[in-house]
Coordinates of C-alpha atoms and ligand atoms in Angstrom, one line a residue:
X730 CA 0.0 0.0 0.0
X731 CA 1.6 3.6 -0.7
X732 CA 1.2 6.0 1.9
X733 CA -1.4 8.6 1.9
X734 CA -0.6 11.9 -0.4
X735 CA -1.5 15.1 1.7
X736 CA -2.1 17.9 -0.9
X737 CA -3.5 21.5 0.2
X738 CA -3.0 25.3 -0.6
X739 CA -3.2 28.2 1.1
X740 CA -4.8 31.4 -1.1
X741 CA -2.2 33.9 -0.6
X742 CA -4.7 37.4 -0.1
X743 CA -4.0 38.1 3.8
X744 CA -2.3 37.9 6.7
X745 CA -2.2 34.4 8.6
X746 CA -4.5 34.8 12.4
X747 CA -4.4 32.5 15.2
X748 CA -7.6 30.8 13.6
X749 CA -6.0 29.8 10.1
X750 CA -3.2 28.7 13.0
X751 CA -5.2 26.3 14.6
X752 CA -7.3 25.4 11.8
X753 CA -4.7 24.0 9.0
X754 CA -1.1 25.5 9.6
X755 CA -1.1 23.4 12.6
X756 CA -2.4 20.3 11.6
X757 CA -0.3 20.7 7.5
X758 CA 2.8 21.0 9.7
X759 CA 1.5 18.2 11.9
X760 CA 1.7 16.3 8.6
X761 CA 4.8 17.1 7.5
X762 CA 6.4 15.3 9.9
X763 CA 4.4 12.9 9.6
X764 CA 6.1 9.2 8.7
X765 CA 3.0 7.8 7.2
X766 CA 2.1 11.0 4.7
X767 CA 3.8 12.0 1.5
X768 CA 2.7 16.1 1.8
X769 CA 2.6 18.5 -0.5
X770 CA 1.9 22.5 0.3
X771 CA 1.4 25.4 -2.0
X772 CA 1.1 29.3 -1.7
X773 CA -2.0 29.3 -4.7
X774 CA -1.5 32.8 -6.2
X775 CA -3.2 32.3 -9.3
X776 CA -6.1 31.9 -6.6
X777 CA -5.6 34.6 -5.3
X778 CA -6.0 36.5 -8.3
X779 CA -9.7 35.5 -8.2
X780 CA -10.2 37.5 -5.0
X781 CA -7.8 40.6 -5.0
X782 CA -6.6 42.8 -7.5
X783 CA -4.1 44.6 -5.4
X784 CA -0.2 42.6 -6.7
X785 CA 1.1 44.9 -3.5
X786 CA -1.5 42.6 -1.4
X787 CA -0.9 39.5 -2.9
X788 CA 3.1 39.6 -3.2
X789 CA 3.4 40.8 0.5
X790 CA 0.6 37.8 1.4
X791 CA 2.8 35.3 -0.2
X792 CA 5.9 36.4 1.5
X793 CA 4.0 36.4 4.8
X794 CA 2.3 32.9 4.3
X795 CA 5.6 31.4 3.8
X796 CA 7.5 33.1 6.6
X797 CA 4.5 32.1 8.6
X798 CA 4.7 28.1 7.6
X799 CA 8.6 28.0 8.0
X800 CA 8.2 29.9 10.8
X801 CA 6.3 27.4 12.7
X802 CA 8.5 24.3 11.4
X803 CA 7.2 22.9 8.2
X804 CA 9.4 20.0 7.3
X805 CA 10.6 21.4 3.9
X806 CA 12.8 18.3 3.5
X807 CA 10.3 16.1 3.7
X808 CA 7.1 18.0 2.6
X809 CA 7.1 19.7 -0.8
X810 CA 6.5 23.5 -0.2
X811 CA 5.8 25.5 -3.2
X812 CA 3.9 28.2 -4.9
X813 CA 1.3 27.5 -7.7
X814 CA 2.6 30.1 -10.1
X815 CA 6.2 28.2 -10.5
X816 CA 4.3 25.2 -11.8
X817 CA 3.4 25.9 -15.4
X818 CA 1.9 22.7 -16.0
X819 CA -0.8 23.8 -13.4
X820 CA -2.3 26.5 -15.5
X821 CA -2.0 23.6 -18.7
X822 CA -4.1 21.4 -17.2
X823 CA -6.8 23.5 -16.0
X824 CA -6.9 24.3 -19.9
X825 CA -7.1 20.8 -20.4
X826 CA -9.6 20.0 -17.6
X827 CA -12.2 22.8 -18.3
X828 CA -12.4 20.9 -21.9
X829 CA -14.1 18.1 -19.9
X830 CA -15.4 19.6 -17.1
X831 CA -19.3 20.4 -17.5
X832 CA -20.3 23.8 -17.4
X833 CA -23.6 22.5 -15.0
X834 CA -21.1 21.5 -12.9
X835 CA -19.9 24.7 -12.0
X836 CA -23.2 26.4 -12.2
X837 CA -23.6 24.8 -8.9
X838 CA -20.1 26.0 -7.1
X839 CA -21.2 27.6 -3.9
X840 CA -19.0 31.2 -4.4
X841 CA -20.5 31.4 -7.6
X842 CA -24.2 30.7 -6.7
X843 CA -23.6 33.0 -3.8
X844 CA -22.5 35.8 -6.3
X845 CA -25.3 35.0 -8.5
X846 CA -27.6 35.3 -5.8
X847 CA -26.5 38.8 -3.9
X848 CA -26.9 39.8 -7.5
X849 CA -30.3 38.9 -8.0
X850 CA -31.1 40.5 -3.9
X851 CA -30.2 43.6 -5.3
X852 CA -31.6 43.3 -8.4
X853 CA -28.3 43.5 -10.6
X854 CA -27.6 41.5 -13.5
X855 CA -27.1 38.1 -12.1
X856 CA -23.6 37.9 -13.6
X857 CA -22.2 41.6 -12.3
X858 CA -19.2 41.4 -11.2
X859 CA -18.2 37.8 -11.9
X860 CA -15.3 36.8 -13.9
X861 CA -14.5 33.4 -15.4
X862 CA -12.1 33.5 -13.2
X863 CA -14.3 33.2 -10.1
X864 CA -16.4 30.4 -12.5
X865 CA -13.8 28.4 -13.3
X866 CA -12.1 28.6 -9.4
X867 CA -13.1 24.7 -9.3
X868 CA -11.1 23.6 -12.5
X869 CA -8.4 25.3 -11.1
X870 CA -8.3 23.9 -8.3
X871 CA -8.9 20.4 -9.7
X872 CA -5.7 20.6 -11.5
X873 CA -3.6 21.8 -8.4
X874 CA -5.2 18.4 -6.8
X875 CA -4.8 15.9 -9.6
X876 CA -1.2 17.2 -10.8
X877 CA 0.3 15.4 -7.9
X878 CA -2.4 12.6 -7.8
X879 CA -3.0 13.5 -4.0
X880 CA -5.6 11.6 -2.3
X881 CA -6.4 13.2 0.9
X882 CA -7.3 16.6 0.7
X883 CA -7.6 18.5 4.1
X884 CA -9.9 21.2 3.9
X885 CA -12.5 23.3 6.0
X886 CA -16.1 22.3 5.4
X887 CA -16.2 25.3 2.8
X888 CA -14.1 23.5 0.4
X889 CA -15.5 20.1 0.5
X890 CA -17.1 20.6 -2.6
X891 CA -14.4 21.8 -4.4
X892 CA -12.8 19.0 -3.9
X893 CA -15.5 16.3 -4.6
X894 CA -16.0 18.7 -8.4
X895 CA -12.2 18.0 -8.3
X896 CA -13.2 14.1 -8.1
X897 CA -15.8 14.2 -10.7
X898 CA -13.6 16.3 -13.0
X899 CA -10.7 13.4 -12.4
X900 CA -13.6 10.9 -12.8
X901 CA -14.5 12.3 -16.4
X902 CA -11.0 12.0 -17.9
X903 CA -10.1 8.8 -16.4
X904 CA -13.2 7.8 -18.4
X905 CA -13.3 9.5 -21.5
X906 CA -9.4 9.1 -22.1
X907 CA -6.8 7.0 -20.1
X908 CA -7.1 6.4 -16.1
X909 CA -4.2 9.3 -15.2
X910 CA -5.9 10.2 -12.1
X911 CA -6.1 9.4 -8.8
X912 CA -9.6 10.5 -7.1
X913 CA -9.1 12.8 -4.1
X914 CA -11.1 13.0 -1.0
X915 CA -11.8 16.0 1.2
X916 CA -10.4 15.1 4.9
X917 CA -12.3 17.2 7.3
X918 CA -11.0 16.9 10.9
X919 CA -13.2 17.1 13.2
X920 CA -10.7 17.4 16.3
X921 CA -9.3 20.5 14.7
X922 CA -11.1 23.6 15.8
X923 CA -12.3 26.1 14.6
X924 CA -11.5 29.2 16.1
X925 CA -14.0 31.9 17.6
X926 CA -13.2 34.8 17.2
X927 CA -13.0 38.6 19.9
X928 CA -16.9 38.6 19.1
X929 CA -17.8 35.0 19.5
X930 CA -18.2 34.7 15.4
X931 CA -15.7 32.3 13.4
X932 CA -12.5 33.6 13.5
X933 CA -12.3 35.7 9.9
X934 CA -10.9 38.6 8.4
X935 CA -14.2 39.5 7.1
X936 CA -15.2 40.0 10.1
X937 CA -13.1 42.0 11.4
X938 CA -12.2 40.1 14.9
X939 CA -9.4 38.1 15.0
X940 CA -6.1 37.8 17.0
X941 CA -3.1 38.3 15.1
X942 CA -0.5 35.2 14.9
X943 CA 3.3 37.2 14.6
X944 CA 2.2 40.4 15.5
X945 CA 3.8 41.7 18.6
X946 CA 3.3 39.9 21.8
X947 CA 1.7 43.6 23.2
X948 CA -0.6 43.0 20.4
X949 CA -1.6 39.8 21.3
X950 CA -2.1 40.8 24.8
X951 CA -4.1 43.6 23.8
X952 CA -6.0 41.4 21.3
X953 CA -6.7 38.8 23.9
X954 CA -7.8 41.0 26.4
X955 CA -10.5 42.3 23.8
X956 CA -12.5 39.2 23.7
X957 CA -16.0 39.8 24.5
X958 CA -16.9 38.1 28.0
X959 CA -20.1 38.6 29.9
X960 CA -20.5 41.0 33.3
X961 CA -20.1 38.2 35.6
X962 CA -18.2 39.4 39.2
X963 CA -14.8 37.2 40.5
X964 CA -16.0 34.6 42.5
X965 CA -19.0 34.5 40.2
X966 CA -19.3 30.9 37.9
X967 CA -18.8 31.0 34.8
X968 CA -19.9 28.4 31.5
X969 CA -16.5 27.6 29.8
X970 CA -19.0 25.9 27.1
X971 CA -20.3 29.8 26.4
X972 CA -17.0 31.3 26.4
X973 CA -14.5 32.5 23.6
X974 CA -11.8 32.6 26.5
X975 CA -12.4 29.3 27.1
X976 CA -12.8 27.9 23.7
X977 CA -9.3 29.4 22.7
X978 CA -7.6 28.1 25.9
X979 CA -8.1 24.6 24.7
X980 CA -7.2 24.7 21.1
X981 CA -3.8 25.6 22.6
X982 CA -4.1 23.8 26.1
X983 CA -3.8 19.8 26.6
X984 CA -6.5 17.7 28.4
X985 CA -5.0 18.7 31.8
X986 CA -4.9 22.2 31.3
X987 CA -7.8 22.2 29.6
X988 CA -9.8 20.3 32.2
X989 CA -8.2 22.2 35.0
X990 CA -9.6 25.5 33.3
X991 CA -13.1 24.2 32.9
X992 CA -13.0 23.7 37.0
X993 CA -11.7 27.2 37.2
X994 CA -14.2 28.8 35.6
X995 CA -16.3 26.7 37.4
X996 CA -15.1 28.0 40.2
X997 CA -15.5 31.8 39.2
X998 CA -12.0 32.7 38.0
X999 CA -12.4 36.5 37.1
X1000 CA -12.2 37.1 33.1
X1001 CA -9.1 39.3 33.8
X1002 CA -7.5 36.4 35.4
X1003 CA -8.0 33.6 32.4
X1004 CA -7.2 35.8 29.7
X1005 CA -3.9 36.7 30.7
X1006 CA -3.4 32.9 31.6
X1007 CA -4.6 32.5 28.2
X1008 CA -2.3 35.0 26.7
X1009 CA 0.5 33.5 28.5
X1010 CA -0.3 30.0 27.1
X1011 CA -0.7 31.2 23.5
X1012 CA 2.4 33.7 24.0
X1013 CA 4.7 30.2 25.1
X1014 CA 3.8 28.2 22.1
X1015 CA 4.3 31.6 19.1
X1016 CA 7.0 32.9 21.3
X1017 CA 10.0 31.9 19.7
X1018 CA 8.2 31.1 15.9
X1019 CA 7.9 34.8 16.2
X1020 CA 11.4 35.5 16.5
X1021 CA 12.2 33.2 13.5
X1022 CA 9.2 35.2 11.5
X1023 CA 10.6 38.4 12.0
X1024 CA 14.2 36.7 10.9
X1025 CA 12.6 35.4 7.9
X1026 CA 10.8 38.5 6.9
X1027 CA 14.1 40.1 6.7
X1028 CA 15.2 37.3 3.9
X1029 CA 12.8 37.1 1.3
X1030 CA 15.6 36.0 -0.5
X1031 CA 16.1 33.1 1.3
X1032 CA 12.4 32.3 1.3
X1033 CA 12.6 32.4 -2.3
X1034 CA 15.5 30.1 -2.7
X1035 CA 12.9 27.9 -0.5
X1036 CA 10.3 28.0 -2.8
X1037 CA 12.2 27.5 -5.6
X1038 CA 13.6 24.2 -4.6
X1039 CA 10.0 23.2 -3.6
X1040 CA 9.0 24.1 -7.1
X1041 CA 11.8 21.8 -8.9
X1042 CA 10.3 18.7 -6.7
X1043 CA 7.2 19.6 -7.7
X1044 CA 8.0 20.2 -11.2
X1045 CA 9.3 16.2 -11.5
X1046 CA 5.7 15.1 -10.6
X1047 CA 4.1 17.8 -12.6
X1048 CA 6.0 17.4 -15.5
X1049 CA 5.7 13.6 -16.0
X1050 CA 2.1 13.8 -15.5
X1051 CA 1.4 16.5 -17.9
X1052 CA 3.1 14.8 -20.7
X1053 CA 0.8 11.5 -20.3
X1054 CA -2.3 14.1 -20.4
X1055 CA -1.0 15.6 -23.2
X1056 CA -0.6 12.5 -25.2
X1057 CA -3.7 11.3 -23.7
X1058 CA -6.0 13.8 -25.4
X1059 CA -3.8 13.4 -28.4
X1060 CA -1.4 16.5 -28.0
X1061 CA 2.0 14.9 -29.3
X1062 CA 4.9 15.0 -31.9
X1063 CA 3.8 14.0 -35.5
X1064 CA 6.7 11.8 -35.4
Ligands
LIG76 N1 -9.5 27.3 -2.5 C1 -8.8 27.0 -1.3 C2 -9.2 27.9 -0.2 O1 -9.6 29.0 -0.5 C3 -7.3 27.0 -1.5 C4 -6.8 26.0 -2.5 C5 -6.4 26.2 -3.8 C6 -6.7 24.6 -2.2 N2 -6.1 25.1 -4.4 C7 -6.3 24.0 -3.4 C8 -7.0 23.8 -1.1 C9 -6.1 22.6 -3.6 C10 -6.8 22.4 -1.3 C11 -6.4 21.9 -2.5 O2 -9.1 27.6 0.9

């Protein structure tokens, strides 16, 4: 049996917070040392495209991503770090798969149906403002998935349907010209969390309340200190189950610690009390990736002599497997 092939990207429009921290830097860099798992990481810029059409944004969000992942350890020997747009073949095959991918299909891609639909609310033309781009974000992403015939894709629930198109895309070729592709699946981890964030929403930019990961660690006090509690006196129980204090203490805490705050809270521990215990946990484990952030922010050379290296791994899989489609839909030398 060949080990399981991790494959997932990270859209490179913003900053990193503790919540994309908890909810897949974590757990990717988890896998890269991971014996069992072949992994494979990408910056996707040509994504990001889709979103934001500020370059200043999206070259600084690339540089930040990957100081963020190396940063915080990412196995670069073992795992293959890259960024999308060093992979020409990437862009082939999505040329290649939206040939054979059905345009019902994507009709039904939940970012485009949403745009459609906010559209139609406000009475626009139910196509404003969408570019095939934003359309065809599923065939892109189909060929970043089946380029290195991953099979486990971890992803937030958002995404699971991206992936499963990316299955039925894979499905479609396989059948209509030669088996070249492996079908992925969408792993959704339950035991990750997902992070609330100061108001008790998700933790998203969007939204406008989260805690920064490498900002400084007056920041993070400051940001940790802002999270909405209730009125509740010391002395006074409190729910850890209705609590974004506690809810971040154990994404970071183990099941002593985290058990040990659920009595305390129990126990009426005053809200100035667990959020600077909480800051002090969170500020032990970012501590010194912080250090090596700011380090590495100061070297974007280095970081590009990171991703380059990650790019020429990547490029042997991409390359042999972009030849076979090639021939496969009959794109070859005439003799
Ligand atoms: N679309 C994903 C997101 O916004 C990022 C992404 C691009 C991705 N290509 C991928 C994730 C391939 C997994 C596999 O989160």
């Amino acid at each position: 049996m060949s080990s399981a092939r991790v494959l997932t990207g990270i859209t490179t429009t913003g900053t990193p917070h503790l919540g994309n921290y908890v909810g897949a830097i974590r757990p990717g860099i988890a896998d890269s040392h991971d014996e069992t798992k072949e992994s494979f990481f990408f910056l996707a810029d040509y994504h990001a495209l889709i979103k934001c059409q500020d370059p200043a944004q999206v070259h600084q969000s690339t540089l930040e991503i990957a100081a963020t992942w190396l940063a915080l350890g990412l196995d670069i020997d073992r795992a293959i770090f890259y960024r999308q747009s060093d992979i020409p073949e990437i862009p082939e095959l999505t040329w290649v798969l939206n040939c054979s991918a059905a345009k019902g299909l994507m009709n039904r891609a939940h970012a485009y149906k949403a745009a459609v639909q906010a559209n139609e609310e406000n009475g626009d033309d139910p196509d404003f403002g969408v570019t095939m781009g934003l359309f065809s974000y599923p065939v892109l992403m189909a060929a970043d998935i089946l380029m290195f015939s991953a099979s486990d894709i971890p992803v937030g629930r958002d995404q699971v349907q991206h992936v499963e198109m990316a299955r039925d895309i894979a499905q479609r070729f396989n059948h209509n010209f030669e088996e070249l592709f492996v079908l992925p699946k969408a792993v959704v981890d339950d035991s990750v969390a997902v992070l609330q964030g100061l108001d008790g929403r998700k933790m998203s930019k969007s939204y406008n309340n989260t805690i920064p990961l490498f900002d400084s660690e007056k920041r993070l006090r400051k940001a940790v200190n802002q999270i909405r509690t209730n009125l509740l006196e010391p002395g006074e129980p409190k729910d850890p189950d209705d609590s974004v204090v506690f809810q971040v203490w154990s994404a970071f805490a183990d099941e002593a610690a985290t058990a040990d705050m659920r009595r305390a809270f129990e126990a009426g521990i005053a809200w100035g009390e667990a959020k600077k215990q909480l800051f002090e946990l969170i500020n032990a484990e970012l501590a010194g990736p912080r250090d090596e952030y700011a380090r590495l922010m100061a070297d974007p050379s280095h970081i590009e002599s990171v991703l380059q290296r990650g790019a020429e791994r990547a490029r042997v899989h991409s390359s042999a497997l972009m030849g076979k489609v090639r021939a496969a839909v009959g794109i070859r030398p005439l003799a």
